[in-house]
CSV table of C-alpha atoms in Angstrom, one decimal:
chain,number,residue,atom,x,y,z
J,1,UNK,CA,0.0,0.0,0.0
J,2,UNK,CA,1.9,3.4,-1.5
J,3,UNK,CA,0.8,6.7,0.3
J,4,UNK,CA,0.6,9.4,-1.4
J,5,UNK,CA,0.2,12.7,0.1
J,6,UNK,CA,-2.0,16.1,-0.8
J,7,UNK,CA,-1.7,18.1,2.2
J,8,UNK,CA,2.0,19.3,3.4
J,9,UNK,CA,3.6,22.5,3.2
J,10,UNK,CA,7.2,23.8,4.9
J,11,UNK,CA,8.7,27.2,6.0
J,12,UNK,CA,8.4,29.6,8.6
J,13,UNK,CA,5.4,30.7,9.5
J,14,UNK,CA,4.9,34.7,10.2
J,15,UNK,CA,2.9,34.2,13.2
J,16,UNK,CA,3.2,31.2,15.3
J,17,UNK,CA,1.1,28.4,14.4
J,18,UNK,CA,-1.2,26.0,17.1
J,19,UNK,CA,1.0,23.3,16.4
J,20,UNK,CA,5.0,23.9,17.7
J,21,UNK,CA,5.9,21.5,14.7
J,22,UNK,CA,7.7,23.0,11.8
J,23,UNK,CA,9.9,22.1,9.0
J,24,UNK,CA,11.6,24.5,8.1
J,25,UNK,CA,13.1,23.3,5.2
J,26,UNK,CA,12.1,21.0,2.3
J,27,UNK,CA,14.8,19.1,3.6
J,28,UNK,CA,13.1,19.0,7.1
J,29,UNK,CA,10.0,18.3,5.4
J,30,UNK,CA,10.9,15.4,3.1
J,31,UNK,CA,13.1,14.2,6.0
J,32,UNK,CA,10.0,13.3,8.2
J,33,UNK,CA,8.1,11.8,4.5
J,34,UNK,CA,10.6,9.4,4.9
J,35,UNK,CA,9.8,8.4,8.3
J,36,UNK,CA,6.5,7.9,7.1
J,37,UNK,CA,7.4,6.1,4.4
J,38,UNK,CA,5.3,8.3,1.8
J,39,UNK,CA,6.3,8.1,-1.8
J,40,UNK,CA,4.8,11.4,-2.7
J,41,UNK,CA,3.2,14.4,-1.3
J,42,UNK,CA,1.7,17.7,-3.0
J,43,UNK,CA,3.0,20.5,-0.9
J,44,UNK,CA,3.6,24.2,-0.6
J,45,UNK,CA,5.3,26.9,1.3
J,46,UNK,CA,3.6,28.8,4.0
J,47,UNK,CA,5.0,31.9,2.5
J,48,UNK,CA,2.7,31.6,0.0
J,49,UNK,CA,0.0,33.1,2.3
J,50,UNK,CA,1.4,34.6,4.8
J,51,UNK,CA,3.6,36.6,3.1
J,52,UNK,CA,2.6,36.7,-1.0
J,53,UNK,CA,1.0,33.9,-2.9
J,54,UNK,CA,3.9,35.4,-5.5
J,55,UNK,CA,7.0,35.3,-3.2
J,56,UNK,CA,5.7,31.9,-2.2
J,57,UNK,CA,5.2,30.5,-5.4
J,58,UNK,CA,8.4,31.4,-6.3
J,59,UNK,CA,9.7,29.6,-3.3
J,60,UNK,CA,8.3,26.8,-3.8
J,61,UNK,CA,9.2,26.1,-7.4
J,62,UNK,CA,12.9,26.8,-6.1
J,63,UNK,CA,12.9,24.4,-2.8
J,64,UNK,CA,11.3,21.7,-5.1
J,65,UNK,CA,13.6,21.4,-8.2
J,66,UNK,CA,15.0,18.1,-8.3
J,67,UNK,CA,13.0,16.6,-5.6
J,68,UNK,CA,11.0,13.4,-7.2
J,69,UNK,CA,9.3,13.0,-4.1
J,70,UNK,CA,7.4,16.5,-4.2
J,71,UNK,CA,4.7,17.8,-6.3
J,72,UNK,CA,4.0,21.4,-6.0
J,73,UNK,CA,0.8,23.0,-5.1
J,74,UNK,CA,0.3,26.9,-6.2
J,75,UNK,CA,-1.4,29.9,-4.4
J,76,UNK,CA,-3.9,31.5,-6.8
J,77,UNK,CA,-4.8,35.3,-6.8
J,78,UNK,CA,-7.7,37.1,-9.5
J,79,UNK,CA,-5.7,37.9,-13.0
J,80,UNK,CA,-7.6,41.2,-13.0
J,81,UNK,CA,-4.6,42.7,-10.7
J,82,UNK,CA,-1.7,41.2,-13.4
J,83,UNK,CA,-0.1,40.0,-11.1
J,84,UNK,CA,-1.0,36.2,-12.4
J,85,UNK,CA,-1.8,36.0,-16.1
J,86,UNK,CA,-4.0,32.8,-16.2
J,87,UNK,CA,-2.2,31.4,-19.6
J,88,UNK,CA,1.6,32.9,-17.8
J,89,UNK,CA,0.2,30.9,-14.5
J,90,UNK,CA,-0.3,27.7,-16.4
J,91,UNK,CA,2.9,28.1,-18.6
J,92,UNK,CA,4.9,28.4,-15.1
J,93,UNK,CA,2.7,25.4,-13.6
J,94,UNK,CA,4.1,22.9,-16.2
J,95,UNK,CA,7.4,24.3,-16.0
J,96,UNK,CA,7.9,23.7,-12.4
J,97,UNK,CA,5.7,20.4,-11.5
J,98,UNK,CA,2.8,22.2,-10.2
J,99,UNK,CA,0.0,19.8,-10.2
J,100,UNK,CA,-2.6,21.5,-8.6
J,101,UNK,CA,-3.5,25.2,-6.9
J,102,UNK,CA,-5.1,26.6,-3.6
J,103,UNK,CA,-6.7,29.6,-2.7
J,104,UNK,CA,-6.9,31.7,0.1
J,105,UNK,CA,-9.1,34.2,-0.8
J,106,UNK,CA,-9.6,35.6,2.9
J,107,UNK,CA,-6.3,36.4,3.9
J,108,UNK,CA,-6.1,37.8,-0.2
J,109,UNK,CA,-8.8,39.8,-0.3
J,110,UNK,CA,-10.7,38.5,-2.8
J,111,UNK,CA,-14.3,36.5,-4.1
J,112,UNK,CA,-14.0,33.3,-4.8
J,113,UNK,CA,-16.0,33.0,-7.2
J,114,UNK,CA,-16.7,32.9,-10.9
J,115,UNK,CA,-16.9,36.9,-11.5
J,116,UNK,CA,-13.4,37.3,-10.2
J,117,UNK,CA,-11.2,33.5,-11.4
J,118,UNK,CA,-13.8,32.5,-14.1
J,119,UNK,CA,-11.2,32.7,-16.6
J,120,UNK,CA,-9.0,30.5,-14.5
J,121,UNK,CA,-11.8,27.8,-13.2
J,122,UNK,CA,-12.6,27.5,-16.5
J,123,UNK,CA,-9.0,26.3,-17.3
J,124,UNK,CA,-8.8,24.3,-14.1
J,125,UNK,CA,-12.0,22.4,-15.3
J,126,UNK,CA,-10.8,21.5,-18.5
J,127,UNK,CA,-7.4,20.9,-17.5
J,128,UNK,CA,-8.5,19.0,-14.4
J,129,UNK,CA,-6.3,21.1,-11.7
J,130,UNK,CA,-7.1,20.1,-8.6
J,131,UNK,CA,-8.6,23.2,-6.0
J,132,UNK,CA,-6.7,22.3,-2.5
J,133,UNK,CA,-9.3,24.5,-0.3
J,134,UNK,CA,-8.3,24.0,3.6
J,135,UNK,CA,-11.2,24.9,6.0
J,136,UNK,CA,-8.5,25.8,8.6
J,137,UNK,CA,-6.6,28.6,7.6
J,138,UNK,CA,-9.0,31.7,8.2
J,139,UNK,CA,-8.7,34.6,10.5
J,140,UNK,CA,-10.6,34.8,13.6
J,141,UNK,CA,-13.4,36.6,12.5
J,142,UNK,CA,-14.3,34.7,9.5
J,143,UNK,CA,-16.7,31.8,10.9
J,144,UNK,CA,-15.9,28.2,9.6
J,145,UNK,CA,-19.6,28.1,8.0
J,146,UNK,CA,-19.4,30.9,6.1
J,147,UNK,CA,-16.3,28.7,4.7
J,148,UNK,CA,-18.1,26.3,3.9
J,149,UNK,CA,-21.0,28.6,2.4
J,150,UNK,CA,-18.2,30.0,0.4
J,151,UNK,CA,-17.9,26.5,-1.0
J,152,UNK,CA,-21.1,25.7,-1.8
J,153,UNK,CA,-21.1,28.7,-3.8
J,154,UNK,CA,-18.4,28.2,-5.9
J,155,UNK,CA,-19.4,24.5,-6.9
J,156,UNK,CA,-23.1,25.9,-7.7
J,157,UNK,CA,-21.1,28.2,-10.2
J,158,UNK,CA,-18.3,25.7,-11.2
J,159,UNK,CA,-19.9,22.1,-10.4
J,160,UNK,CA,-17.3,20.2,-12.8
J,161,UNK,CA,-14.3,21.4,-10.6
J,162,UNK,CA,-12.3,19.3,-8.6
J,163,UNK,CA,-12.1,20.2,-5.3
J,164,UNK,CA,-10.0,18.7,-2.4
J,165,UNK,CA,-11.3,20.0,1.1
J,166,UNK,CA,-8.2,19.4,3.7
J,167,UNK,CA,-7.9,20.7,7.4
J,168,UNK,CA,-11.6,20.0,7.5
J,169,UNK,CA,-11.9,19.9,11.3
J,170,UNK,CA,-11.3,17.7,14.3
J,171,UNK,CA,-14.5,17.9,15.7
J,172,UNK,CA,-16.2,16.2,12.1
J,173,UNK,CA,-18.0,18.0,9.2
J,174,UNK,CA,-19.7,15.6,7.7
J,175,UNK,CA,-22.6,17.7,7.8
J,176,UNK,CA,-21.2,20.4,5.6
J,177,UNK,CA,-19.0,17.9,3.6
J,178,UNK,CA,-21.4,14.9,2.9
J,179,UNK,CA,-24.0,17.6,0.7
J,180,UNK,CA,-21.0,18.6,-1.3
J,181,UNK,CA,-20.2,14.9,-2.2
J,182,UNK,CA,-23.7,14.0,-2.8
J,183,UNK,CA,-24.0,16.8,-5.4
J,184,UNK,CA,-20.8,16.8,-7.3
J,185,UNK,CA,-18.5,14.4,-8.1
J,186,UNK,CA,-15.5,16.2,-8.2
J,187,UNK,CA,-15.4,16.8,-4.6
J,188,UNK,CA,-13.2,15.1,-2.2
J,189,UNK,CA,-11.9,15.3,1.1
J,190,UNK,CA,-8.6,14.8,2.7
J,191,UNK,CA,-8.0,12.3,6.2
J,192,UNK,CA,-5.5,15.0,7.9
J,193,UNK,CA,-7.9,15.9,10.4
J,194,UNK,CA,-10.6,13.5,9.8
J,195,UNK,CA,-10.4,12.4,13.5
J,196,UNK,CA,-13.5,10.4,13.6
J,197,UNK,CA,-14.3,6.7,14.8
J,198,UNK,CA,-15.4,4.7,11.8
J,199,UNK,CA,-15.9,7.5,9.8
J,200,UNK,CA,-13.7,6.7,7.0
J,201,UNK,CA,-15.8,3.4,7.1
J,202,UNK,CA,-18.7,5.1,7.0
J,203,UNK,CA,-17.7,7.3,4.1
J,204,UNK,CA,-17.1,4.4,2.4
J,205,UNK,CA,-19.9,2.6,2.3
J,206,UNK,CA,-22.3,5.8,1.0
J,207,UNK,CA,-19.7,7.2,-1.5
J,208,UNK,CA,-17.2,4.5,-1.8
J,209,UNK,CA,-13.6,4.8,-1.5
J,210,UNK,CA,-12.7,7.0,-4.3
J,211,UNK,CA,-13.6,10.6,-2.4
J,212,UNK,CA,-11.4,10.4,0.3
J,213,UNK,CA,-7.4,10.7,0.3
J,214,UNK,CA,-5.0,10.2,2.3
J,215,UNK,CA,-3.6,13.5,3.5
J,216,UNK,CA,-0.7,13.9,6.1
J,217,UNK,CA,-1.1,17.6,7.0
J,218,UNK,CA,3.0,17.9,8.3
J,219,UNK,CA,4.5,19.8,10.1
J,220,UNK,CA,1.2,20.5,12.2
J,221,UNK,CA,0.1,16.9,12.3
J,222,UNK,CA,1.9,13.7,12.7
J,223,UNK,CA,1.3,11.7,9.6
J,224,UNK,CA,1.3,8.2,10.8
J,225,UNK,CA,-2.0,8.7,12.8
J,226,UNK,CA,-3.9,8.8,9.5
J,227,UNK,CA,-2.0,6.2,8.1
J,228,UNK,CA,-3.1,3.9,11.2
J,229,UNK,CA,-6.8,4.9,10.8
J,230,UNK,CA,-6.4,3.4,7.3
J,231,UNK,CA,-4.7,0.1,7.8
J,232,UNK,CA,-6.9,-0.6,10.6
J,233,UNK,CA,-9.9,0.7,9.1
J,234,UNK,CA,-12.9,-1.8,8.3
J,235,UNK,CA,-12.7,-2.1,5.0
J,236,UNK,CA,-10.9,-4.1,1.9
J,237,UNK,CA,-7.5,-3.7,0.8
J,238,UNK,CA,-8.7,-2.3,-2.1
J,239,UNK,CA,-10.3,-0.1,-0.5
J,240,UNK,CA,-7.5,1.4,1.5
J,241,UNK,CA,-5.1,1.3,-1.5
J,242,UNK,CA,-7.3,3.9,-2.6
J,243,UNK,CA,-7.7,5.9,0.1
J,244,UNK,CA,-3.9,5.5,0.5
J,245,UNK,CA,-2.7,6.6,-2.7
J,246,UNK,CA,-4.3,5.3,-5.9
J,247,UNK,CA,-7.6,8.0,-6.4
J,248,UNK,CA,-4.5,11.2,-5.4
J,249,UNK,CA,-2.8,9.2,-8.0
J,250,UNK,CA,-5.2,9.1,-10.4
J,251,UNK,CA,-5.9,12.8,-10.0
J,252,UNK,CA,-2.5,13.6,-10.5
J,253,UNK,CA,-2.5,11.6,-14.1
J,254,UNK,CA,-5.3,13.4,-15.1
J,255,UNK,CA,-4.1,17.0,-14.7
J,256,UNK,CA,-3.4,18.6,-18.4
J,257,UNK,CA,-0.2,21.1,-18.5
């Protein structure tokens, strides 16, 4: 069973994070993806929001070069500003092994929606670019529903997208999740913080095991807890190869550059 990974990022963070863990490095990161024994992971640098989804990018692309393990993962901003081009930004992407983009738009200052990145959801439609959207990373005063709100609203607009939720909460969201897979089949969610007893079970058996991937969320969260949850979790090996690795796989090998 290969793990493959869509939720790890590395750097300093601006502000200090709830978890102490860090990597600082991409050394430090793919240093502790070899403890775990995961083949590849999609990751990105925090820099890319907390200092500018530019600067990160740029980063990234740099800390990654020559690393086989690591996919890149892009922050987005609107093309209205010029300061990403959509057919520049997808240019760059198949340059650098960027296989898929998040957004932030929060922190950014922007709608995430079709008025303001229509010209690049279209593209990441037909392209099949994976959205990485993490339900974690919002200031204070920005509720976790309207998050999710913000979400149902884009997939009304864009329902062919493919969207990976990650950091989707401790506590359990299947309530706001479960809609989202019901209506669009596009829509996945990642096991990083999916803390829940016999929940990837039960996930399974309504949607089957092709919406939910394995995600390690490092440095914040130790990746082997996940990986546990899977082994041990009540279903068929070939159902767990695919929560392990085979649907991020997949994904991967379907993204047009």
């Amino acid at each position: 069973m290969e793990f493959w990974d869509c939720n790890s990022c590395f750097g300093l963070p601006s502000k200090p994070s709830q978890s102490p863990a860090t990597c600082e490095t991409v050394d430090d990161l793919t240093a502790q993806l070899d403890r775990a024994g995961i083949v590849r992971s999609i990751s990105w640098h925090v820099a890319q929001h907390d200092v500018a989804p530019t600067i990160g990018n740029r980063m990234l692309a740099e800390a990654i070069r020559g690393k086989d393990q690591l996919l890149g993962c892009w922050t987005v901003l609107p093309p209205q500003t010029g300061e990403m081009p959509v057919d520049q930004l997808l240019a760059d992407m198949k340059s650098h092994r960027i296989v898929a983009l998040r957004a932030f738009p929060v922190a950014h200052r922007y709608l995430l929606n079709g008025a303001t990145m229509g010209p690049l959801l279209d593209e990441m439609v037909a392209r099949r670019i994976p959205l990485l959207y993490s339900t974690r990373r919002l200031p204070a005063s920005y509720s976790g529903q309207q998050a999710w709100q913000d979400l149902y609203n884009l997939m009304a607009e864009c329902p062919e997208l493919t969207l990976i939720v990650v950091d989707h909460g401790s506590w359990g969201c299947d309530r706001y999740f479960r809609p989202l897979l019901d209506l669009y089949e596009r829509v996945f969610v990642d096991t990083s913080m999916y803390y829940i007893d016999g929940g990837i079970e039960d996930v399974v058996a309504r949607y089957g095991p092709g919406r939910i991937v394995y995600g390690s969320g490092l440095p914040e969260r130790y990746p082997g807890g996940m990986m546990m949850a899977i082994g041990h979790a009540q279903i068929d090996d070939e159902a767990k190869a695919a929560i392990a690795g085979g649907t991020l796989r997949q994904l991967i090998e379907e993204v047009t550059l």
